[in-house]
Amino acid sequence: MLPFISATIFYQADAEVFYCKRPRTRSWPFRCRTPKKAKKKKETRLVKTQKDLETLRSQAEGTNREYDRLLKEHEKLQKELEKGSGDSEKKNE
């Protein structure tokens, strides 16, 4: 029976370093990635995160524009309401 290792394992095979994560089960061999695969995976995660960030920024800008538009519309309607209520008060007098 092989001992269960709970830390990241580094070992060399054919002059390449492999990075192995702790398995969820006690099965052997561990799933290992070469540095190239690890780098590629990190790069794809970075690209995805950058795309998500750009999407969130554009959504935030759109939300801000809509909020500003609604504030202007609200102000316009408030002025119309004040005009309308002012006229009715004069008529009642």
Short mmCIF file of N, CA and C in Angstrom, two decimals:
data_model
loop_
_atom_site.label_atom_id
_atom_site.label_comp_id
_atom_site.label_asym_id
_atom_site.label_seq_id
_atom_site.Cartn_x
_atom_site.Cartn_y
_atom_site.Cartn_z
N MET A 1 0.84 -1.17 0.00
CA MET A 1 0.00 0.00 0.00
C MET A 1 0.89 1.24 0.00
N LEU A 2 0.57 2.17 -0.87
CA LEU A 2 1.35 3.40 -0.96
C LEU A 2 0.84 4.40 0.07
N PRO A 3 1.74 5.18 0.62
CA PRO A 3 1.29 6.17 1.61
C PRO A 3 0.51 7.29 0.94
N PHE A 4 -0.44 7.81 1.66
CA PHE A 4 -1.25 8.92 1.15
C PHE A 4 -0.50 10.21 1.41
N ILE A 5 -0.25 10.95 0.34
CA ILE A 5 0.52 12.19 0.45
C ILE A 5 -0.44 13.36 0.34
N SER A 6 -0.36 14.28 1.28
CA SER A 6 -1.32 15.37 1.32
C SER A 6 -0.77 16.69 0.80
N ALA A 7 0.42 16.71 0.31
CA ALA A 7 1.01 17.95 -0.19
C ALA A 7 1.27 17.83 -1.68
N THR A 8 1.60 18.95 -2.28
CA THR A 8 1.96 18.94 -3.68
C THR A 8 3.29 18.23 -3.83
N ILE A 9 3.38 17.40 -4.84
CA ILE A 9 4.58 16.59 -5.05
C ILE A 9 5.33 17.15 -6.25
N PHE A 10 6.62 17.27 -6.11
CA PHE A 10 7.47 17.66 -7.22
C PHE A 10 8.43 16.49 -7.47
N TYR A 11 8.51 16.05 -8.69
CA TYR A 11 9.49 15.02 -9.00
C TYR A 11 9.99 15.23 -10.42
N GLN A 12 11.15 14.67 -10.69
CA GLN A 12 11.75 14.82 -12.00
C GLN A 12 11.71 13.49 -12.72
N ALA A 13 11.39 13.56 -13.99
CA ALA A 13 11.42 12.37 -14.84
C ALA A 13 11.89 12.83 -16.20
N ASP A 14 12.96 12.28 -16.66
CA ASP A 14 13.55 12.66 -17.95
C ASP A 14 13.82 14.16 -18.01
N ALA A 15 14.36 14.70 -16.96
CA ALA A 15 14.77 16.11 -16.87
C ALA A 15 13.60 17.08 -16.98
N GLU A 16 12.38 16.64 -16.78
CA GLU A 16 11.22 17.53 -16.74
C GLU A 16 10.63 17.47 -15.35
N VAL A 17 10.26 18.61 -14.85
CA VAL A 17 9.66 18.66 -13.52
C VAL A 17 8.15 18.57 -13.68
N PHE A 18 7.53 17.72 -12.89
CA PHE A 18 6.09 17.54 -12.93
C PHE A 18 5.51 18.02 -11.60
N TYR A 19 4.38 18.68 -11.68
CA TYR A 19 3.71 19.18 -10.49
C TYR A 19 2.45 18.36 -10.29
N CYS A 20 2.37 17.68 -9.18
CA CYS A 20 1.23 16.81 -8.92
C CYS A 20 0.43 17.36 -7.74
N LYS A 21 -0.87 17.42 -7.93
CA LYS A 21 -1.73 17.84 -6.84
C LYS A 21 -2.18 16.62 -6.05
N ARG A 22 -2.54 16.85 -4.83
CA ARG A 22 -3.03 15.77 -3.99
C ARG A 22 -4.31 15.20 -4.60
N PRO A 23 -4.40 13.92 -4.74
CA PRO A 23 -5.61 13.33 -5.33
C PRO A 23 -6.76 13.34 -4.33
N ARG A 24 -7.96 13.28 -4.87
CA ARG A 24 -9.13 13.21 -3.99
C ARG A 24 -9.30 11.80 -3.43
N THR A 25 -8.74 10.86 -4.13
CA THR A 25 -8.78 9.48 -3.64
C THR A 25 -7.34 9.03 -3.42
N ARG A 26 -7.19 7.85 -2.92
CA ARG A 26 -5.85 7.34 -2.65
C ARG A 26 -5.32 6.53 -3.83
N SER A 27 -5.80 6.80 -4.99
CA SER A 27 -5.36 6.02 -6.15
C SER A 27 -4.01 6.51 -6.65
N TRP A 28 -3.28 5.65 -7.25
CA TRP A 28 -1.98 5.96 -7.83
C TRP A 28 -2.03 5.58 -9.28
N PRO A 29 -1.51 6.26 -10.23
CA PRO A 29 -0.64 7.43 -10.10
C PRO A 29 -1.47 8.70 -9.96
N PHE A 30 -0.85 9.70 -9.40
CA PHE A 30 -1.50 10.99 -9.27
C PHE A 30 -1.63 11.64 -10.63
N ARG A 31 -2.62 12.51 -10.76
CA ARG A 31 -2.74 13.28 -12.00
C ARG A 31 -1.68 14.37 -11.96
N CYS A 32 -0.83 14.38 -12.95
CA CYS A 32 0.27 15.34 -12.97
C CYS A 32 0.19 16.20 -14.22
N ARG A 33 0.69 17.42 -14.10
CA ARG A 33 0.76 18.32 -15.24
C ARG A 33 2.20 18.74 -15.44
N THR A 34 2.58 18.86 -16.69
CA THR A 34 3.90 19.39 -16.98
C THR A 34 3.85 20.90 -16.81
N PRO A 35 4.99 21.55 -16.66
CA PRO A 35 4.98 23.01 -16.55
C PRO A 35 4.33 23.69 -17.75
N LYS A 36 4.50 23.13 -18.94
CA LYS A 36 3.90 23.72 -20.14
C LYS A 36 2.38 23.67 -20.05
N LYS A 37 1.85 22.54 -19.62
CA LYS A 37 0.39 22.41 -19.50
C LYS A 37 -0.13 23.33 -18.40
N ALA A 38 0.61 23.43 -17.31
CA ALA A 38 0.20 24.30 -16.22
C ALA A 38 0.20 25.75 -16.68
N LYS A 39 1.21 26.15 -17.44
CA LYS A 39 1.29 27.51 -17.96
C LYS A 39 0.14 27.79 -18.91
N LYS A 40 -0.14 26.83 -19.79
CA LYS A 40 -1.22 27.01 -20.76
C LYS A 40 -2.56 27.16 -20.04
N LYS A 41 -2.78 26.35 -19.02
CA LYS A 41 -4.03 26.42 -18.27
C LYS A 41 -4.17 27.77 -17.58
N LYS A 42 -3.07 28.27 -17.00
CA LYS A 42 -3.11 29.58 -16.35
C LYS A 42 -3.37 30.68 -17.37
N GLU A 43 -2.78 30.56 -18.56
CA GLU A 43 -3.00 31.57 -19.59
C GLU A 43 -4.45 31.58 -20.05
N THR A 44 -5.05 30.41 -20.21
CA THR A 44 -6.45 30.37 -20.62
C THR A 44 -7.35 30.94 -19.53
N ARG A 45 -7.02 30.67 -18.27
CA ARG A 45 -7.79 31.25 -17.17
C ARG A 45 -7.65 32.77 -17.16
N LEU A 46 -6.44 33.26 -17.44
CA LEU A 46 -6.21 34.70 -17.48
C LEU A 46 -7.02 35.35 -18.59
N VAL A 47 -7.03 34.74 -19.77
CA VAL A 47 -7.78 35.29 -20.90
C VAL A 47 -9.27 35.32 -20.56
N LYS A 48 -9.78 34.24 -19.98
CA LYS A 48 -11.19 34.18 -19.62
C LYS A 48 -11.53 35.25 -18.57
N THR A 49 -10.65 35.41 -17.60
CA THR A 49 -10.88 36.42 -16.56
C THR A 49 -10.86 37.82 -17.15
N GLN A 50 -9.95 38.07 -18.09
CA GLN A 50 -9.90 39.39 -18.73
C GLN A 50 -11.16 39.66 -19.53
N LYS A 51 -11.67 38.64 -20.23
CA LYS A 51 -12.92 38.80 -20.98
C LYS A 51 -14.08 39.08 -20.04
N ASP A 52 -14.13 38.35 -18.93
CA ASP A 52 -15.18 38.57 -17.94
C ASP A 52 -15.11 39.99 -17.37
N LEU A 53 -13.89 40.46 -17.11
CA LEU A 53 -13.71 41.81 -16.58
C LEU A 53 -14.19 42.85 -17.58
N GLU A 54 -13.85 42.67 -18.85
CA GLU A 54 -14.28 43.62 -19.88
C GLU A 54 -15.80 43.61 -20.01
N THR A 55 -16.40 42.44 -19.93
CA THR A 55 -17.86 42.33 -20.00
C THR A 55 -18.50 43.07 -18.82
N LEU A 56 -17.97 42.86 -17.63
CA LEU A 56 -18.52 43.53 -16.45
C LEU A 56 -18.37 45.04 -16.55
N ARG A 57 -17.24 45.50 -17.07
CA ARG A 57 -17.05 46.95 -17.23
C ARG A 57 -18.07 47.53 -18.19
N SER A 58 -18.28 46.85 -19.33
CA SER A 58 -19.24 47.37 -20.31
C SER A 58 -20.65 47.36 -19.73
N GLN A 59 -20.99 46.32 -18.97
CA GLN A 59 -22.31 46.28 -18.34
C GLN A 59 -22.46 47.41 -17.32
N ALA A 60 -21.40 47.69 -16.57
CA ALA A 60 -21.45 48.77 -15.58
C ALA A 60 -21.62 50.12 -16.27
N GLU A 61 -20.92 50.32 -17.38
CA GLU A 61 -21.06 51.57 -18.12
C GLU A 61 -22.48 51.73 -18.65
N GLY A 62 -23.05 50.66 -19.18
CA GLY A 62 -24.43 50.70 -19.66
C GLY A 62 -25.41 51.00 -18.54
N THR A 63 -25.18 50.40 -17.39
CA THR A 63 -26.04 50.65 -16.24
C THR A 63 -25.94 52.11 -15.80
N ASN A 64 -24.73 52.65 -15.80
CA ASN A 64 -24.56 54.06 -15.42
C ASN A 64 -25.26 54.99 -16.41
N ARG A 65 -25.15 54.70 -17.70
CA ARG A 65 -25.83 55.52 -18.70
C ARG A 65 -27.34 55.47 -18.51
N GLU A 66 -27.88 54.29 -18.26
CA GLU A 66 -29.32 54.14 -18.05
C GLU A 66 -29.75 54.88 -16.79
N TYR A 67 -28.96 54.81 -15.75
CA TYR A 67 -29.28 55.51 -14.50
C TYR A 67 -29.31 57.02 -14.73
N ASP A 68 -28.31 57.54 -15.45
CA ASP A 68 -28.29 58.97 -15.75
C ASP A 68 -29.50 59.39 -16.57
N ARG A 69 -29.88 58.55 -17.54
CA ARG A 69 -31.04 58.86 -18.37
C ARG A 69 -32.31 58.89 -17.52
N LEU A 70 -32.44 57.94 -16.62
CA LEU A 70 -33.62 57.91 -15.75
C LEU A 70 -33.65 59.09 -14.79
N LEU A 71 -32.49 59.53 -14.31
CA LEU A 71 -32.46 60.71 -13.45
C LEU A 71 -32.93 61.95 -14.20
N LYS A 72 -32.48 62.10 -15.45
CA LYS A 72 -32.91 63.25 -16.25
C LYS A 72 -34.41 63.20 -16.51
N GLU A 73 -34.90 62.00 -16.83
CA GLU A 73 -36.34 61.84 -17.08
C GLU A 73 -37.13 62.16 -15.81
N HIS A 74 -36.65 61.71 -14.68
CA HIS A 74 -37.32 61.99 -13.40
C HIS A 74 -37.35 63.49 -13.13
N GLU A 75 -36.23 64.15 -13.37
CA GLU A 75 -36.17 65.60 -13.15
C GLU A 75 -37.15 66.32 -14.07
N LYS A 76 -37.21 65.88 -15.32
CA LYS A 76 -38.14 66.48 -16.29
C LYS A 76 -39.59 66.30 -15.83
N LEU A 77 -39.92 65.10 -15.40
CA LEU A 77 -41.28 64.83 -14.94
C LEU A 77 -41.61 65.60 -13.66
N GLN A 78 -40.63 65.76 -12.78
CA GLN A 78 -40.86 66.55 -11.57
C GLN A 78 -41.17 68.00 -11.93
N LYS A 79 -40.44 68.55 -12.91
CA LYS A 79 -40.70 69.93 -13.34
C LYS A 79 -42.08 70.06 -13.96
N GLU A 80 -42.47 69.08 -14.78
CA GLU A 80 -43.81 69.10 -15.39
C GLU A 80 -44.89 69.01 -14.32
N LEU A 81 -44.65 68.19 -13.32
CA LEU A 81 -45.61 68.05 -12.23
C LEU A 81 -45.74 69.36 -11.45
N GLU A 82 -44.62 70.00 -11.20
CA GLU A 82 -44.66 71.29 -10.50
C GLU A 82 -45.40 72.34 -11.33
N LYS A 83 -45.16 72.35 -12.64
CA LYS A 83 -45.86 73.28 -13.53
C LYS A 83 -47.36 73.01 -13.50
N GLY A 84 -47.70 71.75 -13.63
CA GLY A 84 -49.12 71.36 -13.65
C GLY A 84 -49.81 71.67 -12.35
N SER A 85 -49.20 71.38 -11.24
CA SER A 85 -49.84 71.65 -9.95
C SER A 85 -49.87 73.15 -9.68
N GLY A 86 -48.90 73.88 -10.17
CA GLY A 86 -48.91 75.34 -10.00
C GLY A 86 -50.05 75.97 -10.76
N ASP A 87 -50.37 75.50 -11.96
CA ASP A 87 -51.47 76.04 -12.75
C ASP A 87 -52.80 75.76 -12.08
N SER A 88 -52.97 74.57 -11.54
CA SER A 88 -54.26 74.23 -10.92
C SER A 88 -54.49 75.05 -9.66
N GLU A 89 -53.45 75.38 -8.94
CA GLU A 89 -53.61 76.21 -7.74
C GLU A 89 -54.05 77.62 -8.13
N LYS A 90 -53.50 78.14 -9.22
CA LYS A 90 -53.89 79.48 -9.67
C LYS A 90 -55.34 79.50 -10.13
N LYS A 91 -55.77 78.42 -10.78
CA LYS A 91 -57.15 78.34 -11.26
C LYS A 91 -58.13 78.28 -10.10
N ASN A 92 -57.75 77.60 -9.03
CA ASN A 92 -58.63 77.46 -7.88
C ASN A 92 -58.80 78.77 -7.12
N GLU A 93 -57.85 79.65 -7.19
CA GLU A 93 -57.93 80.92 -6.45
C GLU A 93 -58.82 81.83 -7.14
#
